[in-house]
Coordinates of C-alpha atoms and ligand atoms in Angstrom, one line a residue:
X1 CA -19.2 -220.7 153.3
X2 CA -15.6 -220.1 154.3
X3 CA -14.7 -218.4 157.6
X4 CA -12.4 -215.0 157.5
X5 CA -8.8 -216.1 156.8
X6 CA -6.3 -213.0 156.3
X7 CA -5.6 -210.7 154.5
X8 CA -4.6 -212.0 150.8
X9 CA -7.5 -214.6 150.5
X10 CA -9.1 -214.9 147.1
X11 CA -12.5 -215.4 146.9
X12 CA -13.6 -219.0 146.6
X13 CA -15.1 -219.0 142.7
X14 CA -17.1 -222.5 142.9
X15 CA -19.1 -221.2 145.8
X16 CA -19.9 -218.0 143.8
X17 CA -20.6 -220.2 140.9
X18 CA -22.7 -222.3 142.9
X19 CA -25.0 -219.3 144.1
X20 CA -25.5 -217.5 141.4
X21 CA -26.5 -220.9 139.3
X22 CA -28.9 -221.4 141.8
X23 CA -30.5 -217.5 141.4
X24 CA -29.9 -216.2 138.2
X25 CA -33.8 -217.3 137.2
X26 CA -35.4 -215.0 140.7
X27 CA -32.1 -212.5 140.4
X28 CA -33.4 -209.4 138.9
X29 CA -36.4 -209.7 141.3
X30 CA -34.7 -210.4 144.1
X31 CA -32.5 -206.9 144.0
X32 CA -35.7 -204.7 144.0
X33 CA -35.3 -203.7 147.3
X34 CA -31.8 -202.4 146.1
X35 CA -32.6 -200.6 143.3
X36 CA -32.4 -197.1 144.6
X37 CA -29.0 -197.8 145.6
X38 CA -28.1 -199.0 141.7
X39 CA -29.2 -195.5 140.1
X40 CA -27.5 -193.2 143.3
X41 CA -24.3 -195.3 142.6
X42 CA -24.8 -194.8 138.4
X43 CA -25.6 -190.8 139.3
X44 CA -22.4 -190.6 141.3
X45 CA -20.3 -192.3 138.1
X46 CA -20.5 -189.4 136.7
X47 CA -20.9 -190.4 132.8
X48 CA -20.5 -188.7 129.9
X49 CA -21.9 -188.9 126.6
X50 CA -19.5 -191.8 124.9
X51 CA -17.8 -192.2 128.1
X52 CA -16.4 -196.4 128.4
X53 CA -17.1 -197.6 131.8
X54 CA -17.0 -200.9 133.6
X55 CA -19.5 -202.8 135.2
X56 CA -17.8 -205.3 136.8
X57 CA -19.7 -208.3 138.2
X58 CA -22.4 -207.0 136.0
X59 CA -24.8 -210.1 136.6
X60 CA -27.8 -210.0 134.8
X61 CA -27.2 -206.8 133.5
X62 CA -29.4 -205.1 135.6
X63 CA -27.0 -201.9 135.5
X64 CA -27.2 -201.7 131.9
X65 CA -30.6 -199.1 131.0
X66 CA -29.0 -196.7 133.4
X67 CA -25.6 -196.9 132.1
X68 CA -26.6 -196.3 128.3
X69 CA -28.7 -193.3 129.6
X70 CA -25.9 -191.9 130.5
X71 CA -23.3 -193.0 127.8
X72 CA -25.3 -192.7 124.9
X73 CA -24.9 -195.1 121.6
X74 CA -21.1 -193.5 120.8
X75 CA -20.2 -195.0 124.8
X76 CA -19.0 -198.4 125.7
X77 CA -20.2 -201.2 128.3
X78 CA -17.7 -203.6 129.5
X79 CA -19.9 -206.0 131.6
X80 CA -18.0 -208.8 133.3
X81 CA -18.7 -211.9 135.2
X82 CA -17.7 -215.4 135.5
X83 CA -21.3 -217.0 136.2
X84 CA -22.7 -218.6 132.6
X85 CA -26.4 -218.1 134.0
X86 CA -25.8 -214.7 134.8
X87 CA -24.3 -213.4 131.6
X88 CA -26.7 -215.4 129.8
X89 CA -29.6 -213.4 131.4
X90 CA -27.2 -210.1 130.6
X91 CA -26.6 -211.3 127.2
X92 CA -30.6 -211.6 126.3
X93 CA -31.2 -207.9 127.9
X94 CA -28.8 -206.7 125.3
X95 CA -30.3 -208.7 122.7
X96 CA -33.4 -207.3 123.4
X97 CA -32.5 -203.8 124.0
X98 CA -30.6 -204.1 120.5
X99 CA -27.7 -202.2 122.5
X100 CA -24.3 -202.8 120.1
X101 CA -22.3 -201.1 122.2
X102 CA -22.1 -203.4 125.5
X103 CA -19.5 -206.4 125.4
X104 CA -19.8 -209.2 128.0
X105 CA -16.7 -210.9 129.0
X106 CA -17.4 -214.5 130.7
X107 CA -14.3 -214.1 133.2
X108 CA -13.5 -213.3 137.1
X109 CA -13.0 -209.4 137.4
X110 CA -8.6 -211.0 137.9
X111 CA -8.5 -212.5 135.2
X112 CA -10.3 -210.4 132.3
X113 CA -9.0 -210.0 129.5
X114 CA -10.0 -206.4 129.1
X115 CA -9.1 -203.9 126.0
X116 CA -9.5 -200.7 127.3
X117 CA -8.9 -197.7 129.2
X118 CA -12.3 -196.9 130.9
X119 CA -13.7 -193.9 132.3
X120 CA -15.6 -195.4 135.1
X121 CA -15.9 -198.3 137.1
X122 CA -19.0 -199.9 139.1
X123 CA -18.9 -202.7 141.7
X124 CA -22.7 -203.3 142.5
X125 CA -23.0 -205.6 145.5
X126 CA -20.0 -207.5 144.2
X127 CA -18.6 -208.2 148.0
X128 CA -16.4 -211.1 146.5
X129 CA -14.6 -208.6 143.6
X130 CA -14.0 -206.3 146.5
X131 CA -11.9 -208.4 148.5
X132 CA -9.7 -209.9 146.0
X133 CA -6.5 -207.6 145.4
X134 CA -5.6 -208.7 142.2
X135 CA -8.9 -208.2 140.7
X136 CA -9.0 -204.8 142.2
X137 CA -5.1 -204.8 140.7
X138 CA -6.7 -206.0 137.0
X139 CA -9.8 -203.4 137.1
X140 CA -7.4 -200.5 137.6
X141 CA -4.9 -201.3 135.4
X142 CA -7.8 -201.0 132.9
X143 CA -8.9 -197.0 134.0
X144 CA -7.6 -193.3 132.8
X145 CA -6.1 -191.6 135.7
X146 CA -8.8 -189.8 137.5
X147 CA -11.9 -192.5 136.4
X148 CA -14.5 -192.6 138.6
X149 CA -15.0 -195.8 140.7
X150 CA -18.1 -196.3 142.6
X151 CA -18.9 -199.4 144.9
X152 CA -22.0 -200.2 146.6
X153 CA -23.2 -203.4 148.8
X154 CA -23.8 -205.2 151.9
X155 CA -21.7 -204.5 155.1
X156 CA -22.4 -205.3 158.8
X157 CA -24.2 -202.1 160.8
X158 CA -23.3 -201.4 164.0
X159 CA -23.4 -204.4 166.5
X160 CA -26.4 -203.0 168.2
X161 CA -28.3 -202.5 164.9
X162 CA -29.6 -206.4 165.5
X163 CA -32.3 -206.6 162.9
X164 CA -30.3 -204.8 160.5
X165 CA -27.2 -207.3 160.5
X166 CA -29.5 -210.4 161.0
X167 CA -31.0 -209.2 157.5
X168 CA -27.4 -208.5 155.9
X169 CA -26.5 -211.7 157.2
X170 CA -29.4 -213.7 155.9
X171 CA -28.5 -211.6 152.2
X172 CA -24.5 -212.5 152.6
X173 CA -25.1 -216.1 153.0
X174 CA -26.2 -217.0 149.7
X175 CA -24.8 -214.3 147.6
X176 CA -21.1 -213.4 149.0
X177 CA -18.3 -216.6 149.1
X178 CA -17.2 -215.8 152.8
X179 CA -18.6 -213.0 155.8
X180 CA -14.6 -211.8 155.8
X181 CA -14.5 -208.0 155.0
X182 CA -18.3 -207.1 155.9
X183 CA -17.1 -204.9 158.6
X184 CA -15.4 -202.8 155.9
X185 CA -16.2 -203.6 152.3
X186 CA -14.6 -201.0 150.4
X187 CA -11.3 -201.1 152.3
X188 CA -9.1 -202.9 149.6
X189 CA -10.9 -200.0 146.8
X190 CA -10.2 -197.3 148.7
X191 CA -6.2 -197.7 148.9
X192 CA -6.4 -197.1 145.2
X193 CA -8.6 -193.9 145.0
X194 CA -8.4 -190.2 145.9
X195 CA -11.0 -188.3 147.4
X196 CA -12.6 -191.2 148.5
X197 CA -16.4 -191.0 150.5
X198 CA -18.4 -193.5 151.9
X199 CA -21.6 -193.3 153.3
X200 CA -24.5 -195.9 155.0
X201 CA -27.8 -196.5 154.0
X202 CA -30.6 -198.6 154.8
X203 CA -30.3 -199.0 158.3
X204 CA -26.6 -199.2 158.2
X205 CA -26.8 -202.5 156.7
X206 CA -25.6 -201.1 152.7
X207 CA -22.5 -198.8 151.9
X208 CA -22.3 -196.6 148.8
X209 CA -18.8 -195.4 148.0
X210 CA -16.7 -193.2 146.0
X211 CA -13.4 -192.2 144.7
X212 CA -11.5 -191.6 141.7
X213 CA -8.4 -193.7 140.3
X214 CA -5.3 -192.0 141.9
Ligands
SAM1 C1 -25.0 -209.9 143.8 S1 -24.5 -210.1 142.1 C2 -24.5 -208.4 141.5 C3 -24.8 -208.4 140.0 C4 -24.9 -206.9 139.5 N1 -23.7 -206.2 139.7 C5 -26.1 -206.3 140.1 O1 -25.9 -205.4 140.8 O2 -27.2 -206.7 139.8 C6 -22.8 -210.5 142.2 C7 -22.2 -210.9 140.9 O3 -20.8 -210.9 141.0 C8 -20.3 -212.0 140.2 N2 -19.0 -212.4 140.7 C9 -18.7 -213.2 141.7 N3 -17.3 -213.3 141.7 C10 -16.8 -212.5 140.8 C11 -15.5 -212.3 140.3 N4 -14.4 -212.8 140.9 N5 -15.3 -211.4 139.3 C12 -16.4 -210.8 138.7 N6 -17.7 -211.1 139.1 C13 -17.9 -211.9 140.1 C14 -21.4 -213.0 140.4 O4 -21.3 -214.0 139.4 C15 -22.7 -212.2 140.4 O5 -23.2 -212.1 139.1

């Protein structure tokens, strides 16, 4: 676990590796707790009926059901991530859910190689993505003017709210690369969006925000 180091760190991709090797099997019931926080974030996406949005980190593909609810067969998932035994997991949910509309790319969110011009983007608990300008940069570069962008994830409560940032902190140390930026996770996103809003939830100790592409 590195410490905080400035401002243009880039996340440290081995540790992330690392992690997610180690938890892809327990992921998808580890995040239960979260889930409520998956479909407000998908509601506030605001997807259309063949709409192309992003789902960037998408891990296991947890995201996907509520995304195709919304997008329909004529829509299109981009679901990226650089962890094998993630996408793997994410590539046997689409398998299963016969979805031919969802393509995986096996990258980090700065370097995809991404085709399109999407709609809407989602970061679900994706600290690292969030800190790293020129993935933020790449993800952009890759949305219409005015696409939705919604983030959601850990972030350190108020100091006094000990429980709650003992829990966050316990979360963070196995699934984030380095604590820097848990004061203020969307920061980086939100000097690229317009009406952006961000509000707490569960105890303080989880952010959900929102914005759309300047
Ligand atoms: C906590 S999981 C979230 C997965 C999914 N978004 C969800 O909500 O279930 C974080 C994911 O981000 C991925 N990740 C880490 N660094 C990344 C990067 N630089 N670019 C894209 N994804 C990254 C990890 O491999 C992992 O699958």
């Amino acid at each position: 676990m590195a410490l905080p180091s400035g401002p243009r760190r880039r996340p440290d991709l081995s540790v992330s590796l690392a992690q997610y090797r180690r938890r892809a099997e327990h992921y998808d019931l580890e995040l239960l707790p979260f889930e409520p926080f998956r479909a407000e974030a998908i509601g506030l996406l605001d997807l259309h009926d063949g709409d192309t949005v992003l789902d960037v980190g998408c891990g296991t593909g947890l995201s996907f059901a509520a995304l195709e609810q919304r997008i329909g067969p004529r829509g299109h998932i981009v679901g990226v991530d650089p962890s094998p035994d993630m996408l793997a997991r994410a590539g046997s949910r689409v398998t299963q859910h016969h979805w031919a509309n969802v393509e995986l790319v096996r990258a980090c969110a700065a370097d995809a190689p991404l085709q399109v011009a999407a709609d809407a983007a989602l970061f679900h608990f994706t600290h690292d993505v969030l800190q790293d300008e020129v993935a933020l940069d790449n993800v952009c570069g890759h949305l219409k003017p005015g696409a939705h962008v919604v983030a959601c994830g850990l972030q350190w409560a108020p100091f006094w709210m000990v429980p709650t940032n003992a829990f966050v902190l316990g979360a963070a140390l196995y699934s984030v690369s380095s604590l820097a930026g848990l004061d203020c996770p969307w920061e980086r996103l939100s000097r690229r969006l317009t009406g952006f809003q961000v509000h707490d939830g569960m105890l303080g100790g989880v952010f959900v925000a929102q914005g759309r592409l300047a």
